[in-house]
CSV table of C-alpha atoms and ligand atoms in Angstrom, one decimal:
chain,number,residue,atom,x,y,z
A,14,MET,CA,114.0,86.1,129.1
A,15,ILE,CA,113.1,89.7,128.6
A,16,ILE,CA,110.2,91.1,126.5
A,17,ILE,CA,110.2,94.6,125.5
A,18,PRO,CA,107.1,95.5,123.4
A,19,GLU,CA,107.3,98.1,120.4
A,20,ARG,CA,104.9,100.5,122.6
A,21,GLU,CA,107.6,100.8,125.3
A,22,ILE,CA,110.4,101.6,123.1
A,23,ALA,CA,109.9,105.4,123.1
A,24,GLY,CA,109.7,105.8,126.6
A,25,LEU,CA,112.9,104.0,127.2
A,26,ILE,CA,115.5,105.0,124.6
A,27,SER,CA,116.4,108.4,123.3
A,28,ALA,CA,117.9,109.5,120.1
A,29,ALA,CA,121.1,110.3,122.1
A,30,ASP,CA,121.2,106.7,123.5
A,31,CYS,CA,120.9,105.3,120.0
A,32,PHE,CA,123.6,107.9,118.7
A,33,VAL,CA,126.0,106.4,121.4
A,34,ALA,CA,125.3,102.8,120.7
A,35,VAL,CA,125.5,103.1,117.0
A,36,GLU,CA,128.8,105.3,117.1
A,37,ARG,CA,130.4,102.6,119.2
A,38,VAL,CA,129.4,99.9,117.0
A,39,PHE,CA,130.7,101.5,114.0
A,40,ALA,CA,134.1,101.4,115.8
A,41,SER,CA,133.6,98.0,117.0
A,42,MET,CA,133.1,96.9,113.3
A,43,ALA,CA,136.4,98.5,112.0
A,44,ARG,CA,138.4,96.9,114.7
A,45,ARG,CA,136.9,93.5,113.6
A,46,SER,CA,135.3,93.1,117.1
A,47,ALA,CA,132.0,92.8,115.4
A,48,TYR,CA,130.8,91.4,112.0
A,49,ASN,CA,127.5,90.9,110.2
A,50,PHE,CA,126.5,87.6,109.0
A,51,PRO,CA,125.0,87.3,105.7
A,52,VAL,CA,121.8,89.0,105.1
A,53,VAL,CA,118.7,86.9,104.0
A,54,ARG,CA,115.8,88.5,102.1
A,55,GLU,CA,113.4,86.7,100.2
A,56,SER,CA,110.1,87.4,98.5
A,57,ILE,CA,108.0,84.9,100.2
A,58,GLY,CA,105.1,84.7,97.7
A,59,HIS,CA,102.3,85.8,100.0
A,60,ALA,CA,101.1,89.1,100.9
A,61,SER,CA,103.5,90.6,98.4
A,62,ALA,CA,105.9,90.6,101.4
A,63,LEU,CA,109.6,90.7,101.5
A,64,TYR,CA,110.9,88.7,104.5
A,65,GLY,CA,114.5,88.3,106.0
A,66,PHE,CA,117.1,88.5,108.6
A,67,LYS,CA,120.1,90.7,109.6
A,68,SER,CA,122.3,89.3,112.2
A,69,GLY,CA,125.7,89.7,113.8
A,70,PHE,CA,127.8,89.5,116.6
A,71,ASP,CA,129.8,92.3,118.6
A,72,ARG,CA,132.3,90.7,120.7
A,73,GLU,CA,133.0,94.1,122.5
A,74,ASN,CA,129.7,94.2,124.3
A,75,LEU,CA,128.4,90.6,123.5
A,76,SER,CA,125.6,91.5,121.4
A,77,LEU,CA,124.6,88.5,119.6
A,78,GLY,CA,121.3,88.1,117.7
A,79,LEU,CA,119.2,88.9,114.8
A,80,LYS,CA,116.5,91.3,113.4
A,81,ALA,CA,113.7,89.5,111.8
A,82,GLY,CA,111.4,91.3,109.4
A,83,GLY,CA,110.4,92.9,106.3
A,84,PHE,CA,108.1,94.6,104.1
A,85,TRP,CA,104.3,94.1,103.8
A,86,PRO,CA,102.9,96.6,101.3
A,87,ASP,CA,99.2,96.1,102.2
A,88,ASN,CA,99.8,96.6,106.1
A,89,ALA,CA,98.7,100.4,105.8
A,90,GLU,CA,95.2,99.3,104.7
A,91,LYS,CA,95.2,97.3,108.3
A,92,GLY,CA,96.3,100.0,110.3
A,93,LEU,CA,99.8,98.5,110.6
A,94,THR,CA,103.2,99.9,109.5
A,95,ASN,CA,104.5,98.6,106.3
A,96,HIS,CA,107.7,97.6,107.6
A,97,GLN,CA,107.7,95.3,110.5
A,98,SER,CA,110.5,93.8,112.6
A,99,THR,CA,111.6,92.1,115.7
A,100,VAL,CA,115.0,91.8,117.4
A,101,PHE,CA,116.0,88.8,119.1
A,102,LEU,CA,118.8,88.9,121.4
A,103,PHE,CA,120.9,85.7,122.7
A,104,ASP,CA,123.4,85.3,125.5
A,105,ALA,CA,126.8,84.8,124.0
A,106,ASP,CA,127.8,82.6,126.8
A,107,THR,CA,125.2,80.0,126.5
A,108,GLY,CA,123.1,80.7,123.4
A,109,ARG,CA,119.8,80.8,125.4
A,110,CYS,CA,117.4,83.6,124.1
A,111,ARG,CA,117.9,86.8,126.3
A,112,ALA,CA,115.4,89.2,124.7
A,113,ILE,CA,112.7,89.7,122.3
A,114,VAL,CA,112.5,93.3,121.4
A,115,GLY,CA,110.0,95.3,119.0
A,116,GLY,CA,112.3,96.5,116.3
A,117,ASN,CA,110.2,99.0,114.3
A,118,MET,CA,111.1,102.2,116.1
A,119,LEU,CA,114.3,100.9,116.8
A,120,THR,CA,114.9,100.7,113.0
A,121,ALA,CA,114.0,104.4,112.4
A,122,LEU,CA,116.2,105.6,115.4
A,123,ARG,CA,119.4,103.5,114.5
A,124,THR,CA,119.0,104.8,111.0
A,125,ALA,CA,118.7,108.3,111.9
A,126,ALA,CA,121.5,107.6,114.4
A,127,ALA,CA,123.9,106.6,111.7
A,128,SER,CA,123.6,109.6,109.6
A,129,ALA,CA,123.9,111.8,112.6
A,130,VAL,CA,127.1,110.0,113.6
A,131,SER,CA,128.1,110.7,109.8
A,132,ILE,CA,127.6,114.4,110.3
A,133,LYS,CA,129.5,114.6,113.6
A,134,TYR,CA,132.5,113.0,111.7
A,135,LEU,CA,132.2,114.5,108.2
A,136,ALA,CA,130.4,117.8,108.1
A,137,ARG,CA,132.4,120.7,108.1
A,138,ALA,CA,132.6,122.3,111.5
A,139,ASP,CA,131.1,125.6,110.3
A,140,ALA,CA,127.9,123.8,108.8
A,141,LYS,CA,124.8,125.8,109.3
A,142,VAL,CA,122.0,125.0,106.7
A,143,LEU,CA,120.6,121.3,106.7
A,144,GLY,CA,118.8,120.1,103.6
A,145,MET,CA,116.2,117.5,103.8
A,146,ILE,CA,115.4,115.3,100.4
A,147,GLY,CA,112.2,113.2,101.4
A,148,ALA,CA,109.5,113.6,103.9
A,149,GLY,CA,108.1,110.0,104.5
A,150,HIS,CA,107.9,108.2,107.9
A,151,GLN,CA,111.8,107.9,108.4
A,152,SER,CA,112.4,111.6,107.4
A,153,THR,CA,111.5,113.1,110.9
A,154,PHE,CA,113.8,110.7,112.8
A,155,GLN,CA,116.6,111.5,110.6
A,156,LEU,CA,115.9,115.5,111.0
A,157,GLU,CA,115.5,115.1,114.9
A,158,ALA,CA,118.9,113.2,115.3
A,159,ALA,CA,120.6,115.6,112.7
A,160,LEU,CA,119.5,118.7,114.7
A,161,ASP,CA,120.8,117.1,118.0
A,162,GLN,CA,124.1,117.7,116.4
A,163,LYS,CA,123.6,121.6,117.4
A,164,LEU,CA,125.0,122.7,114.1
A,165,PHE,CA,122.1,123.9,112.1
A,166,GLU,CA,120.6,127.3,112.0
A,167,LYS,CA,118.1,126.6,108.9
A,168,VAL,CA,116.4,123.6,107.4
A,169,LEU,CA,115.5,123.4,103.9
A,170,GLY,CA,113.4,120.8,102.4
A,171,TRP,CA,112.1,119.0,99.2
A,172,ASN,CA,109.9,116.4,98.6
A,173,ILE,CA,108.1,114.8,95.4
A,174,GLU,CA,104.8,115.6,97.0
A,175,PRO,CA,105.5,119.2,98.7
A,176,ASN,CA,102.5,118.7,101.1
A,177,ALA,CA,104.1,115.9,103.2
A,178,LEU,CA,107.0,118.6,104.0
A,179,SER,CA,104.7,119.8,106.8
A,180,ARG,CA,105.8,117.0,109.1
A,181,LEU,CA,109.6,118.0,108.7
A,182,GLU,CA,108.3,121.8,109.1
A,183,ALA,CA,106.9,120.9,112.4
A,184,VAL,CA,110.1,119.2,113.9
A,185,ALA,CA,112.3,122.3,113.0
A,186,LEU,CA,109.6,124.9,114.2
A,187,LYS,CA,109.3,122.6,117.7
A,188,ARG,CA,113.1,123.4,117.8
A,189,ASN,CA,112.9,127.1,116.9
A,190,ILE,CA,114.6,126.3,113.7
A,191,PRO,CA,113.6,128.2,110.7
A,192,PHE,CA,112.1,125.9,107.7
A,193,GLU,CA,111.7,126.4,104.1
A,194,ARG,CA,110.4,124.6,101.2
A,195,VAL,CA,112.7,124.8,98.3
A,196,SER,CA,113.6,123.7,94.9
A,197,LEU,CA,116.4,121.1,94.6
A,198,ASP,CA,118.6,123.9,92.8
A,199,ARG,CA,118.1,126.2,96.1
A,200,LEU,CA,118.7,123.3,98.5
A,201,GLY,CA,121.9,122.2,96.7
A,202,ALA,CA,123.2,125.6,96.6
A,203,GLU,CA,122.6,126.6,100.2
A,204,ALA,CA,122.7,123.2,102.3
A,205,ASP,CA,126.2,122.5,103.9
A,206,VAL,CA,124.7,119.0,104.7
A,207,ILE,CA,122.2,117.2,102.8
A,208,ILE,CA,120.2,114.1,104.2
A,209,THR,CA,118.3,111.9,101.4
A,210,ILE,CA,115.7,109.6,102.7
A,211,THR,CA,113.4,108.5,99.8
A,212,SER,CA,112.5,105.1,98.1
A,213,SER,CA,113.2,106.6,94.9
A,214,PHE,CA,114.6,104.4,91.9
A,215,ALA,CA,116.3,107.2,89.7
A,216,PRO,CA,118.5,110.1,90.7
A,217,ILE,CA,116.8,113.1,92.5
A,218,LEU,CA,119.9,115.3,93.3
A,219,LYS,CA,122.4,116.1,90.5
A,220,THR,CA,125.9,116.6,90.6
A,221,VAL,CA,125.7,120.3,89.2
A,222,GLN,CA,123.4,121.1,92.1
A,223,VAL,CA,125.8,120.4,95.0
A,224,ARG,CA,128.4,122.8,95.8
A,225,PRO,CA,132.2,121.8,97.2
A,226,GLY,CA,132.3,121.1,100.9
A,227,THR,CA,129.0,119.8,101.2
A,228,HIS,CA,128.4,116.4,103.3
A,229,LEU,CA,125.6,114.0,102.2
A,230,ALA,CA,124.3,111.3,103.9
A,231,CYS,CA,122.3,109.1,101.6
A,232,MET,CA,120.0,107.0,103.5
A,233,GLY,CA,117.2,105.8,101.4
A,234,THR,CA,119.2,103.4,99.1
A,235,ASP,CA,119.2,99.9,100.6
A,236,THR,CA,118.1,97.7,97.7
A,237,LYS,CA,119.3,96.9,94.4
A,238,GLY,CA,117.9,99.5,92.0
A,239,LYS,CA,117.2,102.4,94.2
A,240,GLN,CA,119.1,105.5,93.6
A,241,GLU,CA,118.9,108.9,95.2
A,242,VAL,CA,121.7,111.0,93.5
A,243,GLU,CA,123.4,111.0,90.3
A,244,ALA,CA,126.2,108.2,89.9
A,245,SER,CA,128.8,111.3,88.9
A,246,LEU,CA,128.0,112.9,92.3
A,247,VAL,CA,129.0,109.6,94.1
A,248,ALA,CA,132.1,109.5,92.0
A,249,ALA,CA,133.2,113.2,92.7
A,250,ALA,CA,132.6,112.5,96.5
A,251,THR,CA,134.8,110.8,99.1
A,252,VAL,CA,132.5,107.8,99.8
A,253,PHE,CA,132.2,106.4,103.4
A,254,THR,CA,129.8,103.4,104.4
A,255,ASP,CA,128.7,101.2,107.0
A,256,GLU,CA,129.7,98.2,105.1
A,257,ILE,CA,131.5,98.1,102.0
A,258,GLY,CA,129.9,94.8,100.4
A,259,GLN,CA,126.3,96.5,100.9
A,260,SER,CA,127.4,99.7,99.7
A,261,ILE,CA,128.5,98.1,96.3
A,262,ALA,CA,125.6,95.6,96.0
A,263,ILE,CA,122.6,97.5,97.5
A,264,GLY,CA,123.8,101.1,98.2
A,265,GLU,CA,124.0,104.3,96.8
A,266,ALA,CA,127.5,103.4,95.4
A,267,GLN,CA,125.9,100.5,93.2
A,268,HIS,CA,125.3,102.7,90.2
A,269,ALA,CA,128.7,104.6,90.2
A,270,ILE,CA,130.5,101.2,90.3
A,271,ASN,CA,128.2,99.4,87.7
A,272,GLU,CA,128.8,102.6,85.3
A,273,GLY,CA,132.7,102.3,86.0
A,274,LEU,CA,132.9,105.7,87.6
A,275,MET,CA,134.7,104.6,90.5
A,276,GLU,CA,136.2,101.5,92.0
A,277,ALA,CA,135.2,99.5,94.9
A,278,ASP,CA,138.4,99.9,96.6
A,279,GLU,CA,137.7,104.0,97.0
A,280,ILE,CA,135.1,103.3,99.6
A,281,VAL,CA,135.9,104.0,103.0
A,282,GLU,CA,134.7,101.9,105.9
A,283,PHE,CA,133.1,104.9,108.1
A,284,GLY,CA,134.1,103.0,111.3
A,285,ASN,CA,137.7,103.5,110.5
A,286,VAL,CA,136.9,107.5,110.7
A,287,VAL,CA,135.2,106.9,114.0
A,288,CYS,CA,138.2,104.8,115.6
A,289,GLY,CA,140.6,107.2,114.3
A,290,ASN,CA,142.3,105.0,111.5
A,291,HIS,CA,140.9,107.4,108.7
A,292,ARG,CA,141.0,111.1,108.9
A,293,GLY,CA,137.6,111.5,107.0
A,294,ARG,CA,137.1,115.0,105.8
A,295,THR,CA,140.4,116.4,104.4
A,296,SER,CA,139.6,120.0,103.1
A,297,ALA,CA,136.9,122.3,103.4
A,298,ASP,CA,136.1,121.9,99.7
A,299,GLU,CA,135.7,118.1,99.7
A,300,ILE,CA,132.3,116.5,99.1
A,301,THR,CA,132.0,113.8,101.5
A,302,LEU,CA,129.1,111.0,101.1
A,303,TYR,CA,128.1,108.5,103.7
A,304,ASP,CA,126.2,105.7,102.0
A,305,GLY,CA,124.0,104.4,104.8
A,306,THR,CA,122.8,100.9,103.8
A,307,GLY,CA,121.6,99.6,107.3
A,308,VAL,CA,123.4,96.7,108.8
A,309,GLY,CA,122.2,94.1,111.6
A,310,LEU,CA,124.8,95.2,114.1
A,311,GLN,CA,123.2,98.6,114.4
A,312,ASP,CA,120.0,96.9,115.4
A,313,LEU,CA,121.5,94.8,117.8
A,314,ALA,CA,123.4,97.5,119.3
A,315,VAL,CA,120.4,99.8,119.9
A,316,ALA,CA,118.3,96.6,120.9
A,317,SER,CA,120.9,95.9,123.6
A,318,ALA,CA,120.8,99.3,124.9
A,319,VAL,CA,117.2,99.4,125.4
A,320,VAL,CA,117.1,96.1,127.3
A,321,GLU,CA,120.0,97.6,129.4
A,322,LEU,CA,117.8,100.7,130.0
A,323,ALA,CA,114.7,98.6,130.8
A,324,ILE,CA,116.5,96.6,133.3
A,325,THR,CA,118.2,99.6,135.0
A,326,ARG,CA,114.8,101.2,135.4
A,327,GLY,CA,113.1,98.2,136.8
A,328,VAL,CA,110.6,97.7,133.9
A,329,ALA,CA,111.6,94.8,132.1
A,330,THR,CA,109.2,92.1,131.7
A,331,GLU,CA,110.9,88.5,132.4
A,332,MET,CA,109.4,85.1,131.4
A,333,ASP,CA,110.6,81.6,130.9
A,334,LEU,CA,110.8,80.3,127.6
B,13,LIG,P1,108.1,106.2,103.1
B,13,LIG,O1,107.3,105.4,102.1
B,13,LIG,O2,107.4,106.6,104.4
B,13,LIG,O3,108.6,107.7,102.3
B,13,LIG,C1,109.2,107.4,101.1
B,13,LIG,C2,109.7,109.0,100.8
B,13,LIG,O4,110.4,108.9,99.3
B,13,LIG,C3,108.5,110.1,100.5
B,13,LIG,O5,109.2,111.2,101.1
B,13,LIG,C4,108.2,110.0,99.2
B,13,LIG,O6,107.6,111.1,98.6
B,13,LIG,C5,109.8,109.4,98.6
B,13,LIG,N1,109.7,109.1,97.4
B,13,LIG,C6,108.9,107.9,96.9
B,13,LIG,N2,109.2,107.8,95.6
B,13,LIG,C7,109.9,108.8,94.9
B,13,LIG,C8,110.5,109.1,93.9
B,13,LIG,N3,110.5,108.3,92.6
B,13,LIG,N4,111.2,110.3,93.6
B,13,LIG,C9,111.3,111.1,94.7
B,13,LIG,N5,111.0,110.7,96.0
B,13,LIG,C10,110.3,109.6,96.1
B,13,LIG,O7,109.5,105.6,103.5
B,13,LIG,P2,110.4,105.7,104.8
B,13,LIG,O8,110.0,104.8,105.9
B,13,LIG,O9,110.5,107.2,105.1
B,13,LIG,O10,111.7,105.3,104.2
B,13,LIG,C11,112.6,106.0,103.2
B,13,LIG,C12,113.5,105.0,102.5
B,13,LIG,O11,114.5,104.8,103.5
B,13,LIG,C13,112.9,103.6,102.1
B,13,LIG,O12,113.5,103.6,100.7
B,13,LIG,C14,113.5,102.9,103.0
B,13,LIG,O13,113.8,101.4,102.5
B,13,LIG,C15,114.7,103.4,103.4
B,13,LIG,N6,115.4,103.1,104.6
B,13,LIG,C16,116.8,102.7,104.8
B,13,LIG,C17,117.2,102.2,106.1
B,13,LIG,C18,118.8,102.2,106.1
B,13,LIG,O14,119.2,101.8,107.0
B,13,LIG,N7,119.5,102.8,105.2
B,13,LIG,C19,116.4,102.0,107.0
B,13,LIG,C20,115.1,102.5,107.0
B,13,LIG,C21,114.6,102.8,105.9
């Protein structure tokens, strides 16, 4: 069995590697070669923690396993990340545990890769301005992966606490891309692509603030009740998602559906765009919205990739279980 500790992940796998792994698993899901098992998420009644499992199997690259972990709100006081996770991979032929992989950075990288893949397939080819809403831990990963798409000449940022925007500014400036702190009105009026990555429970971005042709990647809403954009904006957009069931139950689309503004069958499974079964954007005026809810298969895809990289480079630590 191979062990890859959290501290090794950043040196082993790049955002580009994660992009490839996540793009591939989107297509595998759409071909029904890969499926996610039902998610378990429980409040454990200790340390105010939420704990659970995301799991699945991808027959195309034989990724079988689960991500175990959750949210411990008091971890920051202990000098630890509040979100904690570990990925367990199993040999699909024998059921033996193949690897244990630190899951914290991989979660950040796969979430960033998912929005970057959505930008590749759904943003207008002439997109130049990226708008970022949210400036927490996850936001710099989303920005880095989006800038790898080589479309953007300027980044606009908004956060409820403006001081936090300095971390996004640093990422943009490192790449010689101008960064401006702006109002939501200006962000919506000028951005061609908008990434939302907040833990908001009320709409931040309003329908009137977004112009035709925008691509939105809504990445923060992964729980019942969370919301980043107005429900009418979701209803006005063509909505794509990683998994339709999650989009309806815990994703950004939950509100538009609950308010009767759109039907579940209007949501497109994004993997169909990746494997060419759906044309994606159909006009320069269309608003496209990727509702990124986060699925276990994405975790397994990047964890499998990091295990392969560790083996190839001869740095995998092996032990008997
Ligand atoms: P974080 O706590 O580091 O940052 C939270 C961000 O949300 C900050 O910018 C904060 O200012 C902003 N925010 C909080 N409350 C707000 C409000 N009421 N209105 C406007 N902005 C508000 O969290 P993070 O690690 O950056 O994660 C951000 C979100 O992304 C979380 O909700 C997390 O659950 C979600 N997430 C989703 C996935 C996925 O796969 N879709 C993966 C990882 C994280």
